XYZ file of N, CA and C in Angstrom:
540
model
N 86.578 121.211 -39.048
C 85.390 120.872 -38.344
C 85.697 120.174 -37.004
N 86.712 119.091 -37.092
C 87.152 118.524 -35.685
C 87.535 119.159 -34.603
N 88.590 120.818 -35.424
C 89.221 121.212 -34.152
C 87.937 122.108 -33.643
N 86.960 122.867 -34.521
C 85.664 123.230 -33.867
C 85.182 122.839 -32.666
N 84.558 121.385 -33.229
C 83.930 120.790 -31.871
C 85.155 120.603 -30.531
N 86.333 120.400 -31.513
C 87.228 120.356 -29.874
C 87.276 121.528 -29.151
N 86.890 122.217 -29.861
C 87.304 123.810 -28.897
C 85.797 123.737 -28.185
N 84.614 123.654 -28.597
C 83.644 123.501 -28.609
C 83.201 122.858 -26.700
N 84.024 121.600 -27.123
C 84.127 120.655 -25.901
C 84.463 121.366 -25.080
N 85.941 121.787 -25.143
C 87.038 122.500 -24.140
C 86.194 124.047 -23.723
N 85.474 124.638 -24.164
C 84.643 125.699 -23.731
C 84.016 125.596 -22.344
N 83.139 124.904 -22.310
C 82.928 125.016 -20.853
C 84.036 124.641 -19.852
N 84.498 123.259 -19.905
C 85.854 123.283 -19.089
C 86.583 125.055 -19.041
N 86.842 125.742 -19.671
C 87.434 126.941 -19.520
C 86.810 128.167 -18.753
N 85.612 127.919 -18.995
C 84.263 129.100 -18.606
C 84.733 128.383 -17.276
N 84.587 127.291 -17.090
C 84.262 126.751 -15.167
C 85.783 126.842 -14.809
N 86.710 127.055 -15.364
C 88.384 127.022 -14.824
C 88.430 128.620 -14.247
N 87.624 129.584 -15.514
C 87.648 131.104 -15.159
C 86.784 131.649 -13.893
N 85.307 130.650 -13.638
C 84.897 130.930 -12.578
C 85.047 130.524 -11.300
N 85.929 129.558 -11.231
C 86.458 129.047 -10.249
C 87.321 130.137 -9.902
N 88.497 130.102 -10.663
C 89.532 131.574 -10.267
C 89.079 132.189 -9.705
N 87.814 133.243 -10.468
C 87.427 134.666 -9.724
C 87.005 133.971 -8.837
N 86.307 132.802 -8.091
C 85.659 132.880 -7.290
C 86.790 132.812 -6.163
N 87.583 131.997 -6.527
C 88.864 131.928 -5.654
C 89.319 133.334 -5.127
N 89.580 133.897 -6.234
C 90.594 135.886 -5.603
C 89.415 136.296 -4.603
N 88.368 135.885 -5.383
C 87.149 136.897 -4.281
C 87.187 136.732 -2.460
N 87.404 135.069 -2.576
C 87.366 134.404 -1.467
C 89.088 135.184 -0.577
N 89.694 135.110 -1.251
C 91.198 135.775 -1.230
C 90.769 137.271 -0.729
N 90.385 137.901 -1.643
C 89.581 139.511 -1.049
C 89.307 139.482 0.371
N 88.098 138.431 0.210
C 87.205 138.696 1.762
C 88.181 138.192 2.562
N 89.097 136.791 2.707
C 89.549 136.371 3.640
C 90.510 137.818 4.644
N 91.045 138.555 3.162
C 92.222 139.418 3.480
C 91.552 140.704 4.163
N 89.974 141.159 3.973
C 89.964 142.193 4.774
C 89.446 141.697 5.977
N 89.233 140.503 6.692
C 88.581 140.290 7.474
C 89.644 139.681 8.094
N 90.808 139.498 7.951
C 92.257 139.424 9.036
C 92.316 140.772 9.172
N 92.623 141.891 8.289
C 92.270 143.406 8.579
C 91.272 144.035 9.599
N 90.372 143.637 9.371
C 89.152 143.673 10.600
C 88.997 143.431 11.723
N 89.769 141.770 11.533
C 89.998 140.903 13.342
C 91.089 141.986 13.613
N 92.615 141.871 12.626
C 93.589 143.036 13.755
C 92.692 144.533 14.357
N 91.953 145.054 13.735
C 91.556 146.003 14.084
C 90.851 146.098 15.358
N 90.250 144.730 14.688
C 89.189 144.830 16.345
C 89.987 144.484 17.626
N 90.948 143.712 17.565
C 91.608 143.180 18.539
C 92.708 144.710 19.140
N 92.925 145.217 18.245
C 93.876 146.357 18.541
C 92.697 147.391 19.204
N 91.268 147.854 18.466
C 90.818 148.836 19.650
C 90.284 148.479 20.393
N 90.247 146.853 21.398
C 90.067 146.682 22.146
C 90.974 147.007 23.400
N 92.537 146.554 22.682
C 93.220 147.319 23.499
C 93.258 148.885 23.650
N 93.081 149.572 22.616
C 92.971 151.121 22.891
C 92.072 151.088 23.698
N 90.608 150.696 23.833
C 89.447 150.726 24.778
C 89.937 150.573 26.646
N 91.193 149.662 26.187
C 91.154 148.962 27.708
C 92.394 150.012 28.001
N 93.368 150.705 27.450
C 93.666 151.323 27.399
C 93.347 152.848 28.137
N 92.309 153.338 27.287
C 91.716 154.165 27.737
C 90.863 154.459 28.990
N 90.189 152.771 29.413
C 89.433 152.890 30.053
C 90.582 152.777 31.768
N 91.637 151.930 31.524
C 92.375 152.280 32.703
C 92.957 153.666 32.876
N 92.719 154.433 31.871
C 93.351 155.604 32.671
C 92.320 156.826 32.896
N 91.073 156.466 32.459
C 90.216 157.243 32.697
C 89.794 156.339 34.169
N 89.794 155.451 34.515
C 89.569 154.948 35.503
C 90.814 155.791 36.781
N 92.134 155.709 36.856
C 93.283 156.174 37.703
C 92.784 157.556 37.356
N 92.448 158.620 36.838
C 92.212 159.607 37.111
C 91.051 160.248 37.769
N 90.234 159.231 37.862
C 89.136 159.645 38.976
C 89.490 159.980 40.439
N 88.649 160.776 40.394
C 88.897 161.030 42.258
C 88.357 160.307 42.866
N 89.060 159.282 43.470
C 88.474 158.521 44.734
C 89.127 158.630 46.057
N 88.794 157.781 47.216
C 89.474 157.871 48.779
C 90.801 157.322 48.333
N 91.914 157.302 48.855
C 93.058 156.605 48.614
C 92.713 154.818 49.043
N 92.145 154.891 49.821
C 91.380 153.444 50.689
C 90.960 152.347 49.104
N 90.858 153.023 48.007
C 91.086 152.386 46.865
C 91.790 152.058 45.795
N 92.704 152.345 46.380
C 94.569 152.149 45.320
C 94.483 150.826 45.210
N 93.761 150.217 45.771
C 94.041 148.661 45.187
C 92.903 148.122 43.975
N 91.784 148.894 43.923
C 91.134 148.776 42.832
C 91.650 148.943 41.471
N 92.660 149.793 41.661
C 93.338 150.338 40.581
C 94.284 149.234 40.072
N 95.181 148.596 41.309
C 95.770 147.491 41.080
C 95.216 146.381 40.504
N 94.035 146.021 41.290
C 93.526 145.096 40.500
C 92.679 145.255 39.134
N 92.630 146.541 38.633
C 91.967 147.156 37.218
C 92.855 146.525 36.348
N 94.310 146.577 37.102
C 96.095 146.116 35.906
C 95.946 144.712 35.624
N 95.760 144.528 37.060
C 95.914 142.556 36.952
C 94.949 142.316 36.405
N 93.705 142.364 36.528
C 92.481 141.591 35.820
C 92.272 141.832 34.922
N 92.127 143.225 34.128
C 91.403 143.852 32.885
C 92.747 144.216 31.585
N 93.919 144.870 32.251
C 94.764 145.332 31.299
C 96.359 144.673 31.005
N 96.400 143.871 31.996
C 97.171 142.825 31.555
C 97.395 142.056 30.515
N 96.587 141.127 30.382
C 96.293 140.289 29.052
C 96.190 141.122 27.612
N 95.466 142.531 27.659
C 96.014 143.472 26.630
C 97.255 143.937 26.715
N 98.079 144.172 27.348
C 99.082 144.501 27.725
C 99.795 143.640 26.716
N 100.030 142.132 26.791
C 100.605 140.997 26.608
C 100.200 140.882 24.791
N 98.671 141.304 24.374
C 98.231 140.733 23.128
C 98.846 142.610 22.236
N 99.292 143.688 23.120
C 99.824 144.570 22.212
C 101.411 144.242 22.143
N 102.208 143.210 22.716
C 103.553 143.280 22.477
C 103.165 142.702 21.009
N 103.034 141.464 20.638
C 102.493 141.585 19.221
C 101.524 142.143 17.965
N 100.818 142.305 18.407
C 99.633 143.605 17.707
C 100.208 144.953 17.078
N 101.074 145.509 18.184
C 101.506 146.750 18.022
C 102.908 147.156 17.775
N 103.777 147.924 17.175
C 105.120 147.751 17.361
C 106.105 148.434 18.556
N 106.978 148.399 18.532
C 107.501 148.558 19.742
C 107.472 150.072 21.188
N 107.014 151.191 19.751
C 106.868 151.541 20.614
C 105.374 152.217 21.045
N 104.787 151.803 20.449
C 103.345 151.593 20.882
C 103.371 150.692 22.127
N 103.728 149.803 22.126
C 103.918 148.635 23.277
C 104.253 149.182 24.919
N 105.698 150.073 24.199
C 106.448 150.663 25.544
C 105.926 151.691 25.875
N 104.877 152.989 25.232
C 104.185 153.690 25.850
C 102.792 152.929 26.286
N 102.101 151.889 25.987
C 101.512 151.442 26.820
C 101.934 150.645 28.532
N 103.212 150.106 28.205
C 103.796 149.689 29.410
C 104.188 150.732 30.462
N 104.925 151.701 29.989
C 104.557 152.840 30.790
C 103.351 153.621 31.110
N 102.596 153.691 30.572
C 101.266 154.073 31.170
C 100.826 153.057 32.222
N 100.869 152.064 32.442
C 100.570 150.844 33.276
C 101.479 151.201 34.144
N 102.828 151.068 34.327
C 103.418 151.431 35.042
C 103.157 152.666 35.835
N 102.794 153.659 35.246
C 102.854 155.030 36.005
C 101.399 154.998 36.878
N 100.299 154.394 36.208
C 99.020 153.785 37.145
C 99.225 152.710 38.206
N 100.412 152.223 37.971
C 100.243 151.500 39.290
C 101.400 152.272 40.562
N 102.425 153.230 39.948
C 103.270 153.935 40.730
C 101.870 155.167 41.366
N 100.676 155.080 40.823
C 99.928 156.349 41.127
C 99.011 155.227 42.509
N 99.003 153.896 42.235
C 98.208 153.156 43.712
C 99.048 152.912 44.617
N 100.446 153.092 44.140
C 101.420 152.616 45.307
C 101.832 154.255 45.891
N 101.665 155.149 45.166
C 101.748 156.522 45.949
C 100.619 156.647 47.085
N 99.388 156.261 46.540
C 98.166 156.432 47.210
C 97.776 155.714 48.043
N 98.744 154.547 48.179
C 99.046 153.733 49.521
C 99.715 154.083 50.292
N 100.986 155.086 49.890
C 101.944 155.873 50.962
C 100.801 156.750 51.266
N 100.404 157.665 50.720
C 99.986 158.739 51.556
C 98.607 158.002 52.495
N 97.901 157.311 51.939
C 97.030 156.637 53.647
C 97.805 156.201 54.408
N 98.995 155.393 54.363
C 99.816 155.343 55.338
C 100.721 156.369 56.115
N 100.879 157.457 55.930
C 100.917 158.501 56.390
C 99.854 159.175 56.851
N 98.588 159.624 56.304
C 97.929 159.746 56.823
C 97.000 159.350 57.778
N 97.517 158.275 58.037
C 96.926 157.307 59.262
C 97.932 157.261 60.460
N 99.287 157.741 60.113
C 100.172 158.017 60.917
C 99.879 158.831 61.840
N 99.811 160.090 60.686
C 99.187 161.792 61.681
C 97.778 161.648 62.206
N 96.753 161.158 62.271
C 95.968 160.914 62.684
C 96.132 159.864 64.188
N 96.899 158.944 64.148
C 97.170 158.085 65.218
C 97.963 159.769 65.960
N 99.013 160.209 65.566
C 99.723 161.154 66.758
C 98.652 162.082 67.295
N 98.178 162.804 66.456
C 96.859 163.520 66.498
C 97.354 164.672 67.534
N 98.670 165.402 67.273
C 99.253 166.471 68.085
C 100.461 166.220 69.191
N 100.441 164.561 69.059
C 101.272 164.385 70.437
C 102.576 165.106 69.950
N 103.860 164.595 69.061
C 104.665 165.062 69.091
C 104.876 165.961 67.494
N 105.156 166.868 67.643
C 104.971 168.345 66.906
C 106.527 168.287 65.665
N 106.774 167.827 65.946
C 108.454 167.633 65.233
C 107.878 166.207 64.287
N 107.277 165.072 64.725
C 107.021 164.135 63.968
C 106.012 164.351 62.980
N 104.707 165.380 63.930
C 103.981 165.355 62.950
C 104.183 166.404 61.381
N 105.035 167.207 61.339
C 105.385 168.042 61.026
C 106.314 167.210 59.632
N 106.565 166.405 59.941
C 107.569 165.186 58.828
C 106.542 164.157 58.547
N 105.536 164.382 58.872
C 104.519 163.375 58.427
C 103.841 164.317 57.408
N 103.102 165.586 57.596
C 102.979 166.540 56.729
C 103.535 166.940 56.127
N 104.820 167.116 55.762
C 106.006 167.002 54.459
C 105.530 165.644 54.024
N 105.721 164.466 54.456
C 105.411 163.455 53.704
C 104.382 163.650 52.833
N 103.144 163.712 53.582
C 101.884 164.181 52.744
C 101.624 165.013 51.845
N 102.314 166.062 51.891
C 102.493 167.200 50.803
C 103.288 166.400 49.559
N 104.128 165.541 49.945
C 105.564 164.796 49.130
C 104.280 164.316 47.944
N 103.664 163.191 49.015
C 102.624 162.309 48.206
C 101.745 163.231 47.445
N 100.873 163.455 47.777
C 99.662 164.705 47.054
C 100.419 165.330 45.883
N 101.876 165.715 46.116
C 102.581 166.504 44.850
C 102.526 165.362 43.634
N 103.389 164.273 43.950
C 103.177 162.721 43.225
C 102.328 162.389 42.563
N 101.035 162.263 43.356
C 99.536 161.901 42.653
C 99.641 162.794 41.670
N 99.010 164.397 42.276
C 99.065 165.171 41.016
C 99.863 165.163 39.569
N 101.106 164.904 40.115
C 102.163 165.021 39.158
C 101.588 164.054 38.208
N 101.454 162.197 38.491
C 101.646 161.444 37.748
C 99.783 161.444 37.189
N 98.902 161.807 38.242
C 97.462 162.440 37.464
C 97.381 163.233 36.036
N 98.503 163.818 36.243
C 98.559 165.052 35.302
C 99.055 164.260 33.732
N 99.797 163.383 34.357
C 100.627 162.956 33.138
C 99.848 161.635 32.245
N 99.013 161.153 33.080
C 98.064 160.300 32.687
C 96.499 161.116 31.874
N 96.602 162.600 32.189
C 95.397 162.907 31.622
C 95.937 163.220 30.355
N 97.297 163.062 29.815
C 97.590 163.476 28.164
C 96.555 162.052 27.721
N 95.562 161.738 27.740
C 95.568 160.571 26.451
C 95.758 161.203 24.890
N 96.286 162.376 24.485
C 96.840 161.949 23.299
C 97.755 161.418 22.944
N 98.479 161.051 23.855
C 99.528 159.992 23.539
C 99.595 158.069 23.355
N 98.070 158.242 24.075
C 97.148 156.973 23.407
C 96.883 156.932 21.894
N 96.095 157.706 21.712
C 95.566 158.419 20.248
C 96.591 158.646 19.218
N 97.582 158.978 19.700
C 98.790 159.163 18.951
C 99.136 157.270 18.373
N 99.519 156.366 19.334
C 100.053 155.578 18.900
C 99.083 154.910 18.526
N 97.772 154.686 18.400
C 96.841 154.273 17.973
C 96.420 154.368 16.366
N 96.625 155.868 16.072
C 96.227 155.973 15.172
C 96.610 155.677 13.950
N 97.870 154.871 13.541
C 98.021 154.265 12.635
C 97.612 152.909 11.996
N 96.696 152.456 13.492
C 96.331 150.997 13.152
C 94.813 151.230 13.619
N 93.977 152.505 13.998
C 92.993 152.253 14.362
C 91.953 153.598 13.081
N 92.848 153.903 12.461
C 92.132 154.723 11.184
C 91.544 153.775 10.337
N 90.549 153.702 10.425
C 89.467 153.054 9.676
C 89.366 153.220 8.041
N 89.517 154.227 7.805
C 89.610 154.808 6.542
C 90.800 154.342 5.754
N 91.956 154.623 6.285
C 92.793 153.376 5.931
C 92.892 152.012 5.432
N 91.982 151.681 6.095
C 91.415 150.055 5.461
C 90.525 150.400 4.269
N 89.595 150.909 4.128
C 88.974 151.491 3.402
C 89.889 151.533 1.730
N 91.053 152.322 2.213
C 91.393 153.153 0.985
C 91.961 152.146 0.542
N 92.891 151.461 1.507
C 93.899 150.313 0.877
C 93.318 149.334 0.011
N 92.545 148.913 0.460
C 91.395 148.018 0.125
C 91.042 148.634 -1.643
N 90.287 149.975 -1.786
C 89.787 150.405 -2.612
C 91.454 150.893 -3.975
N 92.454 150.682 -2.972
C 93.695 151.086 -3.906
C 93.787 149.974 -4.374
N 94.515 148.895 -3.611
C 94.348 147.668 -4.385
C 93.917 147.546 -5.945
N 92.425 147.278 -5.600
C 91.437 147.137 -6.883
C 91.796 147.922 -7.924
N 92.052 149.051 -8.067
C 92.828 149.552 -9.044
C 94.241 149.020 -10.086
């Protein structure tokens, strides 16, 4: 009869030890998909900023704006730049650094060729031998743009390194494997 009521006693103490636990893992659950969530969000922000600088360098504009482009790096994609050396692994990182790189080799091309083209415009026919190496120049540049235009319109190579940390479904499944 004694050890009855002792168990008796000790019953609720146990019921509230068991709901504490679950309540604990649960709290454990949510905490863990919602570090899952923040990386996520923080990572397609960089894909966003990502994307949006190079859909930005592939627009056609005057060359008279190669520095917009520059300052698109410094102000907007920098600081992502900096939050994917950790976020992302290495070489997710280094094809984003090269993409940055090749957008800003595409404002510093597009600064040569207005400077050339402001050249031939100042001669404006005088001497025929100079201008003639100023138009090779210009052809040089224009080939450049295109070239590195061209190479900036793959964004599947965004998409590519993205997609191991920006598949949604992934979280999803892991999540739902777990529990099993």
């Amino acid at each position: 009869m004694e050890l009855i009521e002792k168990i008796i006693l000790a019953l609720p103490s146990i019921i509230i030890a068991g709901i504490v636990a679950y309540i604990a893992y649960q709290q454990y659950e949510i905490n863990r998909q919602k570090l899952k969530l923040d990386l996520y969000d923080r990572r397609f922000k960089i894909y966003s900023a990502a994307i949006a600088l190079v859909r930005f360098a592939y627009e056609p504009f005057p060359d008279q704006r190669y520095k917009d482009i520059t300052e698109k790096i410094d102000n907007e994609f920098t600081d992502h730049l900096s939050a994917a050396y950790f976020l992302l692994n290495r070489e997710a990182f280094n094809t984003l650094e090269q993409i940055s790189q090749e957008v800003r080799d595409l404002a510093s091309a597009m600064e040569s060729r207005l400077s050339t083209v402001e050249k031939l415009n100042q001669l404006q026919g005088a001497n025929t031998e100079e201008c003639e190496d100023l138009n090779n120049d210009r052809r040089k540049w224009n080939s450049k743009i295109e070239s590195i235009r061209q190479s900036l319109s793959k964004t599947h190579r965004i998409n590519s390194i993205f997609l191991p940390y920006l598949d949604f479904r992934s979280l999803y499944y892991n999540h739902n494997r777990t529990k099993k």
